[in-house]
XYZ file of C-alpha atoms in Angstrom:
520
model
C 224.440 99.270 76.345
C 225.043 101.760 73.528
C 222.604 104.660 73.556
C 220.557 105.417 70.453
C 221.906 107.875 67.896
C 218.772 110.015 68.274
C 219.605 110.517 71.958
C 223.357 110.840 71.569
C 223.040 113.783 69.178
C 221.026 115.845 71.689
C 222.568 118.575 73.786
C 222.645 118.040 77.553
C 219.632 120.337 78.013
C 217.649 118.593 75.276
C 218.550 115.182 76.714
C 217.273 116.130 80.162
C 214.055 117.390 78.615
C 213.711 114.187 76.614
C 214.213 111.955 79.645
C 211.476 113.877 81.464
C 209.251 113.409 78.410
C 209.971 109.675 78.382
C 209.177 109.491 82.076
C 205.740 110.982 81.420
C 205.078 108.408 78.706
C 206.218 105.490 80.828
C 204.145 106.565 83.844
C 200.980 105.353 82.129
C 199.211 102.653 84.193
C 199.253 100.268 81.207
C 203.055 100.157 81.107
C 204.458 97.329 83.280
C 207.577 97.942 85.353
C 209.757 95.596 83.275
C 208.883 97.455 80.080
C 209.547 100.782 81.799
C 212.930 99.549 83.009
C 213.906 98.394 79.510
C 213.003 101.746 77.959
C 214.854 103.730 80.625
C 217.881 101.465 80.270
C 217.977 102.065 76.539
C 217.570 105.819 76.932
C 219.883 106.475 79.862
C 221.828 103.331 80.676
C 221.497 100.699 83.407
C 222.359 103.012 86.310
C 219.758 105.538 85.159
C 217.091 102.812 84.860
C 217.934 101.464 88.317
C 217.669 104.936 89.824
C 214.224 105.418 88.289
C 212.989 102.121 89.727
C 214.177 103.147 93.190
C 211.783 106.107 93.225
C 209.476 104.327 95.637
C 206.547 105.760 97.572
C 206.098 104.931 101.249
C 202.891 105.530 103.204
C 202.926 104.630 106.894
C 199.670 104.423 108.888
C 200.169 104.369 112.662
C 197.179 103.269 114.737
C 196.541 103.729 118.449
C 194.953 102.388 120.771
C 195.127 98.583 120.657
C 193.505 97.996 117.300
C 192.261 94.484 116.652
C 192.479 93.544 112.957
C 190.587 90.247 113.377
C 187.704 91.553 111.244
C 190.124 92.600 108.470
C 191.691 89.212 107.730
C 190.345 86.461 109.977
C 192.912 83.851 111.057
C 191.999 80.563 109.304
C 191.954 78.653 112.591
C 189.255 80.972 113.915
C 187.342 81.425 110.649
C 186.901 77.659 110.283
C 186.269 76.814 113.944
C 182.856 75.222 114.268
C 181.491 76.848 117.418
C 183.165 80.135 118.321
C 182.040 81.385 121.726
C 181.835 85.042 120.894
C 181.626 87.686 123.560
C 182.419 91.266 124.521
C 183.738 90.513 128.004
C 185.911 87.989 129.832
C 186.980 84.984 127.742
C 184.602 85.705 124.871
C 186.228 85.637 121.416
C 185.974 89.025 119.722
C 185.480 87.749 116.185
C 181.799 88.608 115.845
C 181.238 87.688 112.199
C 179.023 84.618 111.900
C 179.983 81.805 109.528
C 177.476 83.029 106.935
C 179.273 86.375 106.809
C 182.842 85.092 106.568
C 183.999 84.916 102.942
C 186.815 82.622 101.887
C 188.382 84.265 98.855
C 190.140 82.569 95.949
C 193.470 83.378 97.582
C 192.432 81.525 100.741
C 192.105 84.716 102.830
C 189.026 85.008 105.060
C 187.252 88.371 105.030
C 184.216 89.728 106.863
C 181.516 92.129 105.689
C 183.659 94.876 107.205
C 186.574 94.089 104.870
C 185.019 92.718 101.647
C 186.213 95.829 99.798
C 189.805 94.572 100.017
C 189.107 91.462 97.925
C 190.220 92.810 94.508
C 193.628 93.703 95.981
C 194.372 90.674 98.168
C 197.241 89.459 95.988
C 199.256 92.431 97.276
C 198.033 92.769 100.908
C 199.677 90.809 103.722
C 198.567 90.625 107.346
C 200.975 89.368 110.029
C 199.619 89.173 113.598
C 202.665 87.573 115.227
C 205.119 90.446 115.614
C 206.863 91.198 118.912
C 204.311 92.267 121.525
C 204.195 95.892 122.596
C 205.669 96.517 126.043
C 204.463 99.884 127.272
C 203.965 100.080 131.018
C 200.197 100.715 130.670
C 199.043 97.375 129.213
C 201.228 97.745 126.156
C 200.522 101.345 125.162
C 203.519 102.950 123.506
C 204.424 105.524 120.899
C 207.387 103.576 119.522
C 206.941 99.808 118.968
C 209.793 97.366 118.443
C 208.904 96.551 114.836
C 209.252 100.234 113.911
C 212.582 100.624 115.746
C 214.131 97.290 116.774
C 216.139 97.466 119.974
C 214.471 100.580 121.408
C 214.889 100.585 125.194
C 214.009 102.565 128.311
C 217.665 103.081 129.182
C 220.024 105.062 126.986
C 222.529 102.545 125.680
C 225.658 103.404 123.696
C 224.796 104.972 120.360
C 221.123 105.481 121.244
C 219.225 108.761 121.010
C 215.871 109.870 122.457
C 212.942 108.952 120.197
C 210.508 111.267 121.957
C 211.933 114.769 121.584
C 210.222 115.695 118.304
C 206.785 114.245 119.127
C 205.714 115.557 122.540
C 202.374 114.812 124.207
C 200.612 116.439 127.142
C 201.358 113.445 129.380
C 203.867 110.592 129.555
C 201.218 107.932 130.200
C 201.155 105.512 127.297
C 204.166 107.218 125.688
C 207.181 105.507 127.190
C 210.312 107.579 126.683
C 212.252 105.226 124.479
C 215.868 105.547 123.356
C 216.853 104.017 120.017
C 219.388 103.939 117.210
C 217.304 102.448 114.364
C 215.235 105.010 112.407
C 211.509 104.425 112.082
C 210.486 103.353 108.550
C 208.990 106.577 107.177
C 211.933 108.617 108.473
C 214.537 106.354 106.867
C 212.606 106.268 103.597
C 212.418 110.070 103.659
C 216.198 110.235 104.074
C 216.765 107.816 101.197
C 214.212 109.394 98.849
C 215.768 112.838 99.209
C 219.258 111.493 98.633
C 218.024 109.986 95.360
C 216.107 113.144 94.364
C 217.132 116.345 96.192
C 214.288 118.241 94.491
C 211.687 116.439 96.610
C 209.842 118.212 99.380
C 210.427 116.777 102.824
C 208.168 113.906 103.890
C 205.307 114.651 106.290
C 203.826 113.111 109.420
C 200.214 114.114 109.955
C 199.721 114.164 113.744
C 196.112 113.046 113.561
C 195.504 111.526 117.000
C 192.456 112.882 118.823
C 194.026 112.465 122.275
C 196.521 115.153 123.209
C 198.070 112.856 125.827
C 199.083 110.316 123.158
C 201.517 110.592 120.278
C 203.535 108.589 117.749
C 207.323 108.740 117.674
C 208.943 109.341 114.281
C 212.686 108.954 114.629
C 215.401 109.830 112.101
C 218.293 108.398 114.103
C 220.407 111.487 113.473
C 220.504 110.953 109.693
C 220.626 114.202 107.720
C 217.245 115.174 106.332
C 215.488 112.152 107.803
C 213.149 113.926 110.207
C 209.634 114.359 108.828
C 207.753 117.653 108.898
C 205.153 117.349 111.658
C 201.742 118.612 110.512
C 199.141 119.086 113.259
C 195.995 120.277 111.483
C 194.229 120.394 108.137
C 194.915 124.118 107.796
C 198.632 123.633 108.462
C 198.735 120.906 105.804
C 196.957 123.093 103.244
C 199.303 125.998 103.978
C 202.384 123.770 103.657
C 201.262 122.446 100.253
C 199.435 125.189 98.331
C 197.583 124.303 95.161
C 199.323 124.172 91.780
C 198.670 122.909 88.243
C 201.362 121.482 85.943
C 200.444 120.702 82.341
C 201.879 117.313 81.378
C 200.513 117.290 77.843
C 203.997 117.902 76.497
C 204.264 118.443 72.762
C 207.712 117.110 71.839
C 209.947 118.717 69.300
C 210.443 116.796 66.078
C 213.830 115.640 67.379
C 212.359 114.443 70.668
C 209.467 112.710 68.902
C 211.951 110.818 66.705
C 213.898 109.716 69.782
C 210.749 108.649 71.591
C 209.632 106.562 68.627
C 213.113 105.040 68.378
C 213.202 103.990 72.029
C 209.691 102.571 72.115
C 210.068 101.013 68.681
C 213.200 99.107 69.706
C 211.260 97.343 72.474
C 210.340 94.497 70.167
C 209.936 90.817 71.012
C 213.562 89.961 70.276
C 214.958 92.787 72.416
C 212.766 91.935 75.399
C 213.599 88.250 75.040
C 217.349 88.933 74.993
C 217.001 91.072 78.124
C 215.326 88.165 79.932
C 211.820 89.599 80.282
C 209.119 87.005 80.788
C 206.430 86.125 78.264
C 203.748 87.969 80.212
C 205.660 91.219 79.719
C 206.383 90.587 76.037
C 202.803 89.626 75.243
C 200.786 92.593 74.108
C 203.729 94.950 74.420
C 202.853 96.728 71.180
C 199.501 97.839 72.556
C 201.138 98.990 75.794
C 203.733 100.991 73.855
C 200.994 102.635 71.787
C 199.225 103.640 74.997
C 202.510 105.065 76.306
C 202.838 107.198 73.150
C 199.263 108.432 73.397
C 199.655 109.446 77.032
C 201.818 112.383 75.943
C 198.783 114.045 74.397
C 195.893 112.938 76.640
C 197.433 112.917 80.122
C 195.536 115.043 82.640
C 197.487 117.964 84.121
C 199.228 117.215 87.402
C 197.202 119.018 90.040
C 197.660 119.458 93.750
C 194.671 120.786 95.628
C 194.417 119.186 99.037
C 190.972 120.386 100.205
C 188.499 117.679 99.253
C 185.685 118.348 96.804
C 182.194 117.039 97.549
C 182.767 114.246 95.026
C 186.058 113.291 96.670
C 184.541 113.361 100.145
C 181.771 111.049 98.970
C 184.272 108.589 97.450
C 186.632 108.403 100.424
C 184.059 108.533 103.228
C 181.326 106.165 102.044
C 180.665 103.566 104.732
C 183.678 104.620 106.844
C 182.821 105.468 110.473
C 184.077 108.841 111.619
C 186.570 109.122 114.463
C 185.159 107.581 117.633
C 185.683 108.437 121.303
C 184.967 106.679 124.585
C 184.585 107.616 128.207
C 185.959 104.943 130.517
C 184.304 101.608 129.816
C 181.275 102.985 127.996
C 180.206 102.433 124.413
C 181.892 104.573 121.784
C 180.418 107.717 120.319
C 181.465 109.980 117.477
C 184.132 112.478 118.491
C 183.133 116.145 118.591
C 184.581 118.268 115.813
C 187.044 120.012 118.095
C 188.685 116.665 118.874
C 189.076 115.557 115.246
C 192.264 116.474 113.391
C 191.126 114.545 110.297
C 189.127 111.357 109.908
C 191.038 108.320 108.644
C 189.378 108.545 105.224
C 190.467 112.187 104.968
C 194.036 111.373 105.886
C 194.353 108.657 103.252
C 192.885 111.035 100.653
C 195.501 113.669 101.518
C 198.265 111.061 101.379
C 197.198 110.012 97.888
C 197.029 113.598 96.658
C 200.528 114.354 97.939
C 202.231 111.355 96.343
C 200.203 111.576 93.148
C 201.333 115.172 92.672
C 204.933 114.038 93.128
C 205.821 116.688 95.698
C 206.963 114.099 98.231
C 207.243 110.311 98.321
C 206.987 109.790 102.090
C 203.826 110.271 104.160
C 203.045 109.064 107.685
C 199.509 109.186 109.118
C 198.349 108.867 112.729
C 194.887 107.805 113.870
C 193.291 106.442 117.024
C 190.120 104.712 118.110
C 190.196 105.402 121.866
C 191.102 102.704 124.310
C 188.584 100.322 125.856
C 189.531 98.751 129.174
C 188.302 95.342 130.242
C 185.908 94.686 127.374
C 185.578 95.021 123.611
C 182.103 95.539 122.198
C 181.248 94.345 118.709
C 180.818 97.977 117.649
C 184.466 98.760 118.379
C 185.907 95.772 116.511
C 183.736 96.329 113.464
C 184.389 100.068 113.474
C 188.140 99.523 113.519
C 187.936 97.055 110.630
C 185.909 99.457 108.499
C 188.156 102.389 109.375
C 191.220 100.620 108.008
C 189.833 98.280 105.308
C 187.768 100.751 103.317
C 190.285 103.643 103.171
C 193.073 101.146 102.405
C 191.099 99.624 99.530
C 190.336 103.067 98.100
C 193.933 104.219 98.486
C 195.109 101.146 96.553
C 192.471 101.738 93.869
C 193.597 105.325 93.368
C 197.289 104.390 93.319
C 196.580 101.736 90.682
C 194.613 104.192 88.544
C 197.532 106.630 88.760
C 200.099 103.977 87.765
C 201.886 104.328 91.119
C 200.965 101.173 93.000
C 203.764 98.936 91.716
C 206.353 101.156 93.382
C 204.346 101.943 96.522
C 204.533 100.339 99.968
C 201.812 100.928 102.568
C 202.648 99.805 106.120
C 199.895 99.767 108.769
C 201.168 99.471 112.359
C 199.231 98.875 115.583
C 201.524 100.695 117.990
C 199.835 99.600 121.211
C 199.639 95.971 120.133
C 196.462 94.284 118.946
C 195.253 92.246 121.949
C 194.605 88.542 122.053
C 191.376 87.005 120.673
C 189.679 87.141 124.072
C 187.851 90.298 125.112
C 189.604 90.851 128.417
C 193.178 91.376 127.222
C 195.703 94.068 126.443
C 198.363 94.733 123.818
C 201.246 93.443 125.905
C 199.729 89.936 126.092
C 198.192 89.705 122.630
C 198.935 90.191 118.969
C 201.010 92.903 117.328
C 199.752 93.278 113.784
C 201.477 94.587 110.679
C 199.567 95.003 107.422
C 201.682 95.521 104.297
C 200.378 96.419 100.859
C 202.065 97.275 97.580
C 203.134 96.015 94.188
C 206.116 94.162 95.692
C 204.141 92.432 98.470
C 202.962 88.824 98.315
C 199.485 88.933 99.780
C 197.888 86.611 102.306
C 197.197 86.006 105.965
C 200.525 84.623 107.201
C 200.630 82.288 110.200
C 197.532 81.293 112.158
C 195.641 81.605 115.441
C 193.710 78.490 116.432
C 190.953 77.982 118.952
C 190.788 75.095 121.413
C 187.826 73.894 123.477
C 188.759 74.389 127.105
C 185.496 73.555 128.830
C 183.557 76.687 129.597
C 185.439 78.872 127.135
C 187.594 78.882 124.008
C 191.359 78.890 124.419
C 193.748 79.795 121.636
C 197.288 79.185 120.408
C 199.513 81.357 118.218
C 201.211 79.862 115.152
C 203.636 82.422 113.681
C 204.698 82.112 110.040
C 207.966 80.404 109.222
C 210.341 83.282 108.330
C 211.186 81.729 104.968
C 208.034 79.932 103.786
C 205.281 81.721 105.687
C 203.694 78.416 106.724
C 202.236 78.314 110.265
C 204.744 76.903 112.752
C 204.522 75.326 116.209
C 202.186 76.872 118.738
C 202.765 79.145 121.728
C 200.469 80.967 124.142
C 202.482 83.733 125.803
C 204.745 86.420 124.424
C 207.600 84.146 123.331
C 207.995 82.759 119.821
C 207.245 86.003 117.988
C 208.878 87.058 114.744
C 212.234 88.815 115.050
C 211.544 92.571 115.002
C 214.772 93.224 113.089
C 213.657 90.911 110.294
C 210.215 92.516 110.197
C 211.839 95.966 109.934
C 214.210 94.774 107.191
C 211.222 93.398 105.278
C 209.515 96.787 105.220
C 212.736 98.562 104.235
C 213.506 96.075 101.451
C 209.977 96.479 100.071
C 210.395 100.264 100.217
C 213.576 100.090 98.148
C 215.974 101.320 100.850
C 219.409 99.793 100.043
C 220.580 96.931 102.261
C 223.888 98.738 102.821
C 222.061 101.698 104.319
C 220.097 99.386 106.631
C 223.277 97.599 107.713
C 224.641 100.852 109.113
C 222.445 100.221 112.180
C 223.798 97.580 114.560
C 220.424 96.379 115.847
C 219.372 95.242 112.358
C 222.760 94.622 110.750
C 222.905 91.449 108.668
C 219.286 90.523 109.360
C 217.445 89.016 106.406
C 213.951 90.141 105.393
C 211.053 87.717 105.770
C 211.249 85.902 102.463
C 207.629 84.827 102.264
C 206.107 88.306 102.044
C 208.265 89.814 99.276
C 207.783 89.118 95.584
C-alpha cells in the first residue's frame, strides 16, 4: 500500500515521532483492533501493522496447592444435578453452593456467589478442568506441570535441561526435579516480546508463595533472554521498578497534525469495506476516530508507582480473603505477616501497573492456599474461589479501561492439580484446571463433569471437551482421556501471539494444533 504524502515527506526522525504519536491516539479504549490495524497499515505498511498487533501482554498466575476451581465455574453436570450429596470428608462432593445460589448466566456458564463478579467478562474467560493430571510423587504436588512444559520428565533425556536450577526451595518435597526442553509460557513470551521490542524491560516472576519449601519452576529452555527476573518481596519489586511519570499529552507539530488527520480521515466506509473489515467495525467509526484524535490532548500521563494507595488497596482487596495457612488437617487461618510475600489481590494490582506502564509485557505471579490432606472444608473451597475470581475480574476491568485487554492473555494454572469432586482426593487423581482470559479467548466452561447416583454416595465421570468443537465427549473416571498437554500449551502460545514457527522449534510440541474451540 502506498504511504500518504504527508508521511512520505517527513524525515526519518519526524516519521518515528509521528508513529509514536499515532500509537498514542490508537491506544484509546474506544478504538477497535481492526481500526487500529488499518491506521497502522496506512501509516507504516502491512509489516509495521502486523508488528504492532503482535505486542501482546501475557500474565501467568501459578497456584499451589491443589486449588479446586469448582466454585469459579461449576460444571453443568454438577450444577444441574438434583440432589448433590455435599460434604467435607470422604465421598462428599465439594461443591457447596446450593441450587438457589448457583446462577446460570446468559452464556450458559454456572457461577456461584463466590464468582458472580466474573459475569460481565464471561465472553472472554474459559475454564478447562480436563488437562493432564499432575504427577508429583506427593499426591500430585509439583512445581512444573505438564501443561506448562509438555514432556517434562524425571530423567534427563536428550536435549532436556533442568527446570529447577533457577527456582530453588528449602526442600525437594512437592518440587520434583524435572528435566524439560519446552519453555514455560511466560518465559517463552518474554523471549518473543523482547525480540519484537528490545527496549522492553525483562519480564518478572513474583515468587509469592508463603511456603519456603515450595516453588514454581519458570523455564526458558536455553533461549536467549527468556529467563524471567525472579522477584522475592514487595521491596525488591519496588526497587526494581522505581516510580516515573511520562506525559503523553503530546502536542503535534503542524506537519504531524496534518498527517494524523490524513490517516484517520482516510479510514472512511469505502476504505474499510475494501480492506474486508466487518460492518460492526465500520459502524460508528467516525465517532471512534474523533475519540482517537481527542486522546492526544486529554490522555492521562503514563505513571508507574507500584506501592498501592489507600484507594487502590480498597479497590483490589474488597471481599478478597487474605493469604491463608493451615496446620496439618485443621481449619485454615490467616497467615501471619512474616509469611506473606503479597496477597493475591496485591499481586494482580502490581501486574496491572507494570503492563499498563509499558515497562514490560510479561508478568508471572505465584500464590498458594496451603494444602489440606484428607478433607476439604467449605471455607477452603470458597476462599480459593474468591481469591481467584475477584482479582481476575478486577484485573480484566482495569485492562479494559486501559485499552489493553484485546491484546492480553491471562493464564491461571493449578500446578498441583485440582482434585476430583470428592473431598478425599488429591491432584494426581483429579482435575487439572486451566483458566484462560483475554480478548482472543472464546469464553465458557468447556467439557463437563457429571454426577451419578451410586447408592450411598455420588460418583462422577469426566467428559473432556472435543479438541475442535469443545463439546463434551465420552466419559472416563481415571487419569486417561485427558487433553493433550502439547495442544493445551500451543493454545496458550497461539493466544499470546508467539509465532507457530518459534513453537515448532521444540520437538515435544512440534506440529501440534491449538485447541480450536477456545480461540476466537
